[in-house]
N, CA, C and O of each residue as an XYZ file, in Angstrom:
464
protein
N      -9.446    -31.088      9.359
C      -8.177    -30.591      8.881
C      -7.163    -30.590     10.020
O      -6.095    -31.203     10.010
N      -7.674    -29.755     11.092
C      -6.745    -30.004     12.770
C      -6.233    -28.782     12.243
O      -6.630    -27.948     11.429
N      -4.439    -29.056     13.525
C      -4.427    -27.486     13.384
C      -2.823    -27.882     13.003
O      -2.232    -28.877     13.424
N      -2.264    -26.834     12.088
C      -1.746    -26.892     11.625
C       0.057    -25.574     12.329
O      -0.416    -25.352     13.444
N       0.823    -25.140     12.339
C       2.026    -24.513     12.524
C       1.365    -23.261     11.786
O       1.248    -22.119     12.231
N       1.023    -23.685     10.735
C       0.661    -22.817      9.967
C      -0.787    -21.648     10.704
O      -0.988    -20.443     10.546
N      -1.611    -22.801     11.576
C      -2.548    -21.620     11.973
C      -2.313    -20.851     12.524
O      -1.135    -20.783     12.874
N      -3.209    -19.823     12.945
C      -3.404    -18.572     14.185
C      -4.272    -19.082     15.182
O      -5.503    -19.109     15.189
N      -3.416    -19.503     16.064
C      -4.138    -20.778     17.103
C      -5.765    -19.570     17.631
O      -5.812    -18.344     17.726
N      -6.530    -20.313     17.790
C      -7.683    -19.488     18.321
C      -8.330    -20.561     19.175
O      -7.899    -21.702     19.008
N      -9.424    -20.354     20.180
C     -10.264    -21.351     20.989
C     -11.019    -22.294     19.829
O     -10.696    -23.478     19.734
N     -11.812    -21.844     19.147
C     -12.595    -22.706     17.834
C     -11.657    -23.653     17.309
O     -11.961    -24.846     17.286
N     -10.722    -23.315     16.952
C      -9.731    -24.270     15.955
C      -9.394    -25.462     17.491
O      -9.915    -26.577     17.464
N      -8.725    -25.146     18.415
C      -8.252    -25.809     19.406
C      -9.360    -26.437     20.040
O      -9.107    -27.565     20.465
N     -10.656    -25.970     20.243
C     -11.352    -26.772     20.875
C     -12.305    -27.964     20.225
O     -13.161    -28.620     20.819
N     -11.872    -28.063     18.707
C     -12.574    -29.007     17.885
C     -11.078    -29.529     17.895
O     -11.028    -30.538     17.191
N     -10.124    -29.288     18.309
C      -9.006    -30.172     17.569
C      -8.725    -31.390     18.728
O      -8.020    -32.370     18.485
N      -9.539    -31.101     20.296
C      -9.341    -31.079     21.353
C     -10.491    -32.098     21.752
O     -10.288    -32.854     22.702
N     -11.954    -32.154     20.906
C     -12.730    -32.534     20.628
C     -12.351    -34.169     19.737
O     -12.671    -35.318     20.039
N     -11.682    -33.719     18.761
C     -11.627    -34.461     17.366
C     -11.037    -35.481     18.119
O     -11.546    -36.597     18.222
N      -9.820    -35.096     18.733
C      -8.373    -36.124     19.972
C      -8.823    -37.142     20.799
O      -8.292    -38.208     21.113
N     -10.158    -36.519     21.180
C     -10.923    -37.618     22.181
C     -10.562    -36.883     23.539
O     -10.873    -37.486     24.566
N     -10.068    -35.905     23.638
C      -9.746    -35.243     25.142
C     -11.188    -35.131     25.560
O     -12.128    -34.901     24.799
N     -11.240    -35.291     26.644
C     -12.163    -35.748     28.004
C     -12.343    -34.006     28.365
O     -11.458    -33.249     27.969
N     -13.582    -33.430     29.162
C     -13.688    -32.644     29.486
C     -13.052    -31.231     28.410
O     -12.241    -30.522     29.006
N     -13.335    -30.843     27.063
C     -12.042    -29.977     26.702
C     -12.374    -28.465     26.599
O     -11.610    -27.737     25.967
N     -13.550    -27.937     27.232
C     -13.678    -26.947     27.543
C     -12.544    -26.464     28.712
O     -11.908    -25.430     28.510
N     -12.339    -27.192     29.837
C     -11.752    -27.090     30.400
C     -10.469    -26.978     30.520
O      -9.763    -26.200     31.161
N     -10.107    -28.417     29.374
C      -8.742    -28.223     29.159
C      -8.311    -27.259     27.960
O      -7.114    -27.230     27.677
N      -9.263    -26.420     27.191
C      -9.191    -25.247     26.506
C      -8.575    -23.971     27.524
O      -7.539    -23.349     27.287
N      -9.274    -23.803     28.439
C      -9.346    -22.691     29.450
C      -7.470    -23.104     29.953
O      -6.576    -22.262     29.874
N      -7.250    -24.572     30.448
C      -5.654    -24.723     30.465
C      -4.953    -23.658     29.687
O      -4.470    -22.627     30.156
N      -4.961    -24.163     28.027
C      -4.088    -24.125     27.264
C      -4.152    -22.411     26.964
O      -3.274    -21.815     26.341
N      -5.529    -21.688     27.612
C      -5.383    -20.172     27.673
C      -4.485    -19.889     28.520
O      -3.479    -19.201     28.354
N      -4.886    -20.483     29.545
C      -4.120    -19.563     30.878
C      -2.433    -20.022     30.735
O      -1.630    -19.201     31.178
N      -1.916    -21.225     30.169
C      -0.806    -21.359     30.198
C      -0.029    -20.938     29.166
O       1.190    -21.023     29.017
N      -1.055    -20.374     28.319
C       0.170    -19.503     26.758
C      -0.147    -18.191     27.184
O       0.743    -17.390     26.900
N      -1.312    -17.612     27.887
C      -1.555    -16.210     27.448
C      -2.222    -15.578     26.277
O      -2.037    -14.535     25.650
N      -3.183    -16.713     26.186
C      -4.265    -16.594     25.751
C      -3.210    -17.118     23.923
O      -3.474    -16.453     22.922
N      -2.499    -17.898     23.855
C      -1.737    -18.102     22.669
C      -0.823    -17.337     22.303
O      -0.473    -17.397     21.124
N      -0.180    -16.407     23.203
C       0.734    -15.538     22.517
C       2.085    -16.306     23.437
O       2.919    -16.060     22.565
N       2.685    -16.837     24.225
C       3.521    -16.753     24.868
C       4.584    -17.797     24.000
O       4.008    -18.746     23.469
N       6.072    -17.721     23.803
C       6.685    -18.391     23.216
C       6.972    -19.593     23.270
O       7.687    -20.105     22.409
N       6.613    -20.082     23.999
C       6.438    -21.360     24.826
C       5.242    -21.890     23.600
O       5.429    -22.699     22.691
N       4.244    -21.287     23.868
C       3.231    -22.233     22.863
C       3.889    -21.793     21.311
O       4.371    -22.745     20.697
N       3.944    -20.666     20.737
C       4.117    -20.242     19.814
C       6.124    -20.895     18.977
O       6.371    -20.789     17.776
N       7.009    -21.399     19.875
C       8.320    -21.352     19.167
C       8.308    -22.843     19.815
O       9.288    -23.419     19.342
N       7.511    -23.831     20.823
C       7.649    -24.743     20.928
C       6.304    -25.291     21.182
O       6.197    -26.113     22.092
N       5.310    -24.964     20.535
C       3.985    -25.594     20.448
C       4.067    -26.627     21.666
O       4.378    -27.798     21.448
N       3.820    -26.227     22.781
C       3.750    -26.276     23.995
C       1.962    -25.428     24.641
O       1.963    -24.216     24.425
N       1.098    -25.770     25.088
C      -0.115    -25.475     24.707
C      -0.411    -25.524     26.152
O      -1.492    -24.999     26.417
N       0.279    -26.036     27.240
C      -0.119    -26.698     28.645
C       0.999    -26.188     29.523
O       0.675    -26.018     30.698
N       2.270    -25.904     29.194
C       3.146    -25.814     30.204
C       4.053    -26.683     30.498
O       5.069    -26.508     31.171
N       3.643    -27.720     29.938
C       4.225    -29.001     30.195
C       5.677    -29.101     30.056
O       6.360    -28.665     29.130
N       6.116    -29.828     31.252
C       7.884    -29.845     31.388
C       8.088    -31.644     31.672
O       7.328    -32.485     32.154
N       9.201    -31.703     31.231
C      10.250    -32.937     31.367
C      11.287    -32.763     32.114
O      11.519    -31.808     32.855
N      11.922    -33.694     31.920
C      13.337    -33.633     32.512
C      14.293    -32.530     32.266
O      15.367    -32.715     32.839
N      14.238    -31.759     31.781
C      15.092    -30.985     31.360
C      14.025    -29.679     30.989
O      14.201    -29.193     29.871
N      13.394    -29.329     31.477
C      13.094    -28.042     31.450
C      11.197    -27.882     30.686
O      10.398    -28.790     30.916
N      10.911    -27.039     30.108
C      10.131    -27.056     29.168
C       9.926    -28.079     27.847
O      10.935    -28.482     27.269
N       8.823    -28.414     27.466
C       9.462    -29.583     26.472
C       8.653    -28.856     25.230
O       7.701    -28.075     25.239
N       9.435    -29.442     24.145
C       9.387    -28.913     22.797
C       8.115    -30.171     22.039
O       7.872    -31.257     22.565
N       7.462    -29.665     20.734
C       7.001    -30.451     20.235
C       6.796    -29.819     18.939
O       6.570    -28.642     18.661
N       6.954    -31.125     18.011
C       6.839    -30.664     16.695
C       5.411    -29.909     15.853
O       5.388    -29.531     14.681
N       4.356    -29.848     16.805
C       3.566    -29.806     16.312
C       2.051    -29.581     17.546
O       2.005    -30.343     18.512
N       1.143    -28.707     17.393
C       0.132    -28.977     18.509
C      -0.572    -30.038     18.468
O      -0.649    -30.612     19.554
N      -0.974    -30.388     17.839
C      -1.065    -31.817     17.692
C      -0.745    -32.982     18.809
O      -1.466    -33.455     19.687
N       0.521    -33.242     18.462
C       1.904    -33.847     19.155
C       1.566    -33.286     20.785
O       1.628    -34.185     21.623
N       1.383    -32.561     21.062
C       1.238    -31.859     22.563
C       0.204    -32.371     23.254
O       0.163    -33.002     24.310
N      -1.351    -31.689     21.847
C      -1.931    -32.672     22.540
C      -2.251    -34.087     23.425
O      -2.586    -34.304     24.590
N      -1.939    -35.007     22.131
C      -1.947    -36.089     22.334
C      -0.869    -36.576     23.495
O      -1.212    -37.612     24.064
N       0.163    -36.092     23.858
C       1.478    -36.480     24.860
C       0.041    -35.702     25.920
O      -0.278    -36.700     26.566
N      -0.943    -34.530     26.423
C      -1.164    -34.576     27.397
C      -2.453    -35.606     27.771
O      -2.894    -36.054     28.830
N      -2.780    -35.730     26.521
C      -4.100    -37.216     26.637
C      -3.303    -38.434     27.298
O      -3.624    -38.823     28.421
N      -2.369    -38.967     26.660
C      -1.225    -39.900     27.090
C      -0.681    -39.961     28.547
O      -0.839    -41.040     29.117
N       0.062    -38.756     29.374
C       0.523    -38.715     30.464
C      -0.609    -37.389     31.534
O      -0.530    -37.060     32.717
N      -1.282    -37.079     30.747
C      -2.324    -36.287     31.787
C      -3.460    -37.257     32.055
O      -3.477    -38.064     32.984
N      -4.436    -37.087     31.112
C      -5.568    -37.389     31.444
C      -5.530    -39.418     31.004
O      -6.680    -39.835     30.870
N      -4.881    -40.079     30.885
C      -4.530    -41.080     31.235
C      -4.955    -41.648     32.731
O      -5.455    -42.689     33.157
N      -4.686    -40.933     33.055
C      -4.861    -40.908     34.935
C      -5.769    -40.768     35.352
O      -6.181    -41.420     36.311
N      -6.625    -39.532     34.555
C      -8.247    -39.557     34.955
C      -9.338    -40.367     34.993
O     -10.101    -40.519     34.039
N      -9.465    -40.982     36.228
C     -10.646    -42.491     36.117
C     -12.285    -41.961     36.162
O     -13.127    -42.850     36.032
N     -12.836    -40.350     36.365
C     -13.877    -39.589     36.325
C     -14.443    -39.130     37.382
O     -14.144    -39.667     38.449
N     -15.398    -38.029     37.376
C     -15.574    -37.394     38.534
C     -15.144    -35.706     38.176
O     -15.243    -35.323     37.010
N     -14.810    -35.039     38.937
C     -14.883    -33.462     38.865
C     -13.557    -33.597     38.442
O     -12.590    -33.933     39.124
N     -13.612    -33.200     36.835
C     -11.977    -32.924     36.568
C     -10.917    -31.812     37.017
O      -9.786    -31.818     36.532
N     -11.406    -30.645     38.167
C     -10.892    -29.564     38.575
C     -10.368    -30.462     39.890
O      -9.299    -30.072     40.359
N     -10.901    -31.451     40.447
C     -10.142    -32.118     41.832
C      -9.212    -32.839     41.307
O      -8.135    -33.047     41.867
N      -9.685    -33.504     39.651
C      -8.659    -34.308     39.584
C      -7.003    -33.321     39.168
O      -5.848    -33.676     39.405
N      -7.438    -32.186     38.574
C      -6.206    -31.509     38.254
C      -5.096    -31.465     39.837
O      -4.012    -31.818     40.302
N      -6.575    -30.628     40.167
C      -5.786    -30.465     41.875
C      -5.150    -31.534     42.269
O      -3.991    -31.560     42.680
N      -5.972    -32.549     42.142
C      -4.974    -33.790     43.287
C      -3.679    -34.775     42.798
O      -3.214    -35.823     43.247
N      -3.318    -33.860     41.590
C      -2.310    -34.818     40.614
C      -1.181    -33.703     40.959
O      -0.006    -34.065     40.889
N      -1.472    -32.396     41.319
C      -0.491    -31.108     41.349
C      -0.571    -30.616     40.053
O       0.497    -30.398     39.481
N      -1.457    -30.428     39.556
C      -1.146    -30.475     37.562
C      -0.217    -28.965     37.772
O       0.897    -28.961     37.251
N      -0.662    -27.710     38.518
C       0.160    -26.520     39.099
C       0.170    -26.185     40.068
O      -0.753    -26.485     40.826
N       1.344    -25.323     40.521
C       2.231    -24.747     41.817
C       0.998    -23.857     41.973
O       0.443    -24.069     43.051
N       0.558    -23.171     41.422
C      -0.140    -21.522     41.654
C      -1.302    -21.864     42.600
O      -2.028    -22.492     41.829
N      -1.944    -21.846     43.798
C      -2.364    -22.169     44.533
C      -4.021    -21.970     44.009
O      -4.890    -22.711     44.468
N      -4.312    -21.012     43.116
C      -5.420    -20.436     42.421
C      -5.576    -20.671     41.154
O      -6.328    -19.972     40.475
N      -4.815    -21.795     40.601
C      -4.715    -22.418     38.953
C      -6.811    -22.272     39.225
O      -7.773    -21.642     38.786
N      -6.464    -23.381     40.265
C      -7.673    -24.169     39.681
C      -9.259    -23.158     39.790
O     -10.339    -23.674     39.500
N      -9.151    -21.823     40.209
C     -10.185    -20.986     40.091
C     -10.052    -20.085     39.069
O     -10.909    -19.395     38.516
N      -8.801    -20.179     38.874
C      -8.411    -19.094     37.343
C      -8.999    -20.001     36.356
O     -10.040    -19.454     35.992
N      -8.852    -21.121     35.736
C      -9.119    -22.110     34.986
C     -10.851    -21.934     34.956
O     -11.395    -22.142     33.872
N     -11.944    -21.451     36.458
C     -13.235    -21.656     36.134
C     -13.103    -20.235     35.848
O     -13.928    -20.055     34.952
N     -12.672    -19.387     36.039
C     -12.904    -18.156     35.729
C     -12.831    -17.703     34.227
O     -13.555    -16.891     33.650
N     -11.729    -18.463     33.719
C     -11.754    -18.477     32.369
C     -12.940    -19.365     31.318
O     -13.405    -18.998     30.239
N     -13.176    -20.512     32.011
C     -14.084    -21.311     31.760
C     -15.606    -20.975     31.754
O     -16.285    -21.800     31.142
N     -16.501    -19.580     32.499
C     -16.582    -19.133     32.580
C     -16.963    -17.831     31.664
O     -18.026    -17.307     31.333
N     -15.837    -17.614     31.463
C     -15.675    -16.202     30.643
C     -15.356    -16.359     29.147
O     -14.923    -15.440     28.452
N     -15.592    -17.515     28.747
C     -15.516    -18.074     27.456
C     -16.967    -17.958     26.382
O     -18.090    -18.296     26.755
N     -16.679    -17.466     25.141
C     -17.731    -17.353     24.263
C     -18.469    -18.836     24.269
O     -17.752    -19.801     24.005
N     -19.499    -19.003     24.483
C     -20.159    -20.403     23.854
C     -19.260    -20.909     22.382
O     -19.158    -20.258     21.342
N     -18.805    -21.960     22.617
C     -18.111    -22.804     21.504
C     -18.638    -23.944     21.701
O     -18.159    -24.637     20.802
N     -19.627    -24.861     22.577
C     -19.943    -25.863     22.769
C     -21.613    -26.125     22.142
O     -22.156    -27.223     22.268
């Protein structure tokens, strides 16, 4: 079914939708899309289904749909990823400023119910 505007984004729904996409590693990139909404509440994911943080030229970028987000970070993220430890590859692309993304990300990863 995927996920819809209509859902109540949760890890289960997102991490089969994340699954379904063909995203590479998506436990991991689940634990992303926590730490960069706030666990799904932040308006950013919620008024511009924005799931990653992800910015353009002009600021934050909008998308019609999570879906749509996804797939733009399969496209210009993990595009790039040729394999190997996907936490170096985040690191060595700058995926974030926060000097501790990339231990918050196992910490959450981590601290996640079995969904796999």
């Amino acid at each position: 079914m995927g996920i819809t505007s209509a859902h109540a984004m949760n890890d289960e729904i997102l991490y089969k939708e994340l699954k379904d996409l063909g995203i590479r590693h998506p436990k991991i990139v689940l634990a992303q899309a926590k730490l960069e909404t706030g666990n799904y509440t932040s308006q950013l994911c919620r008024n511009r289904k924005n799931l990653f943080g992800l910015k353009g030229k002009r600021g934050y970028m909008y998308f019609n749909s999570y879906k749509e987000c996804i797939l733009y970070y399969k496209d210009k993220i993990q595009s790039r990823y040729i394999g190997g430890d996907y936490y170096v590859f985040l690191k060595k692309i700058g995926y974030a400023r926060d000097p501790a993304y990339i231990q918050k990300l196992k910490k959450i990863t981590r601290s996640m119910k079995e969904i796999v």
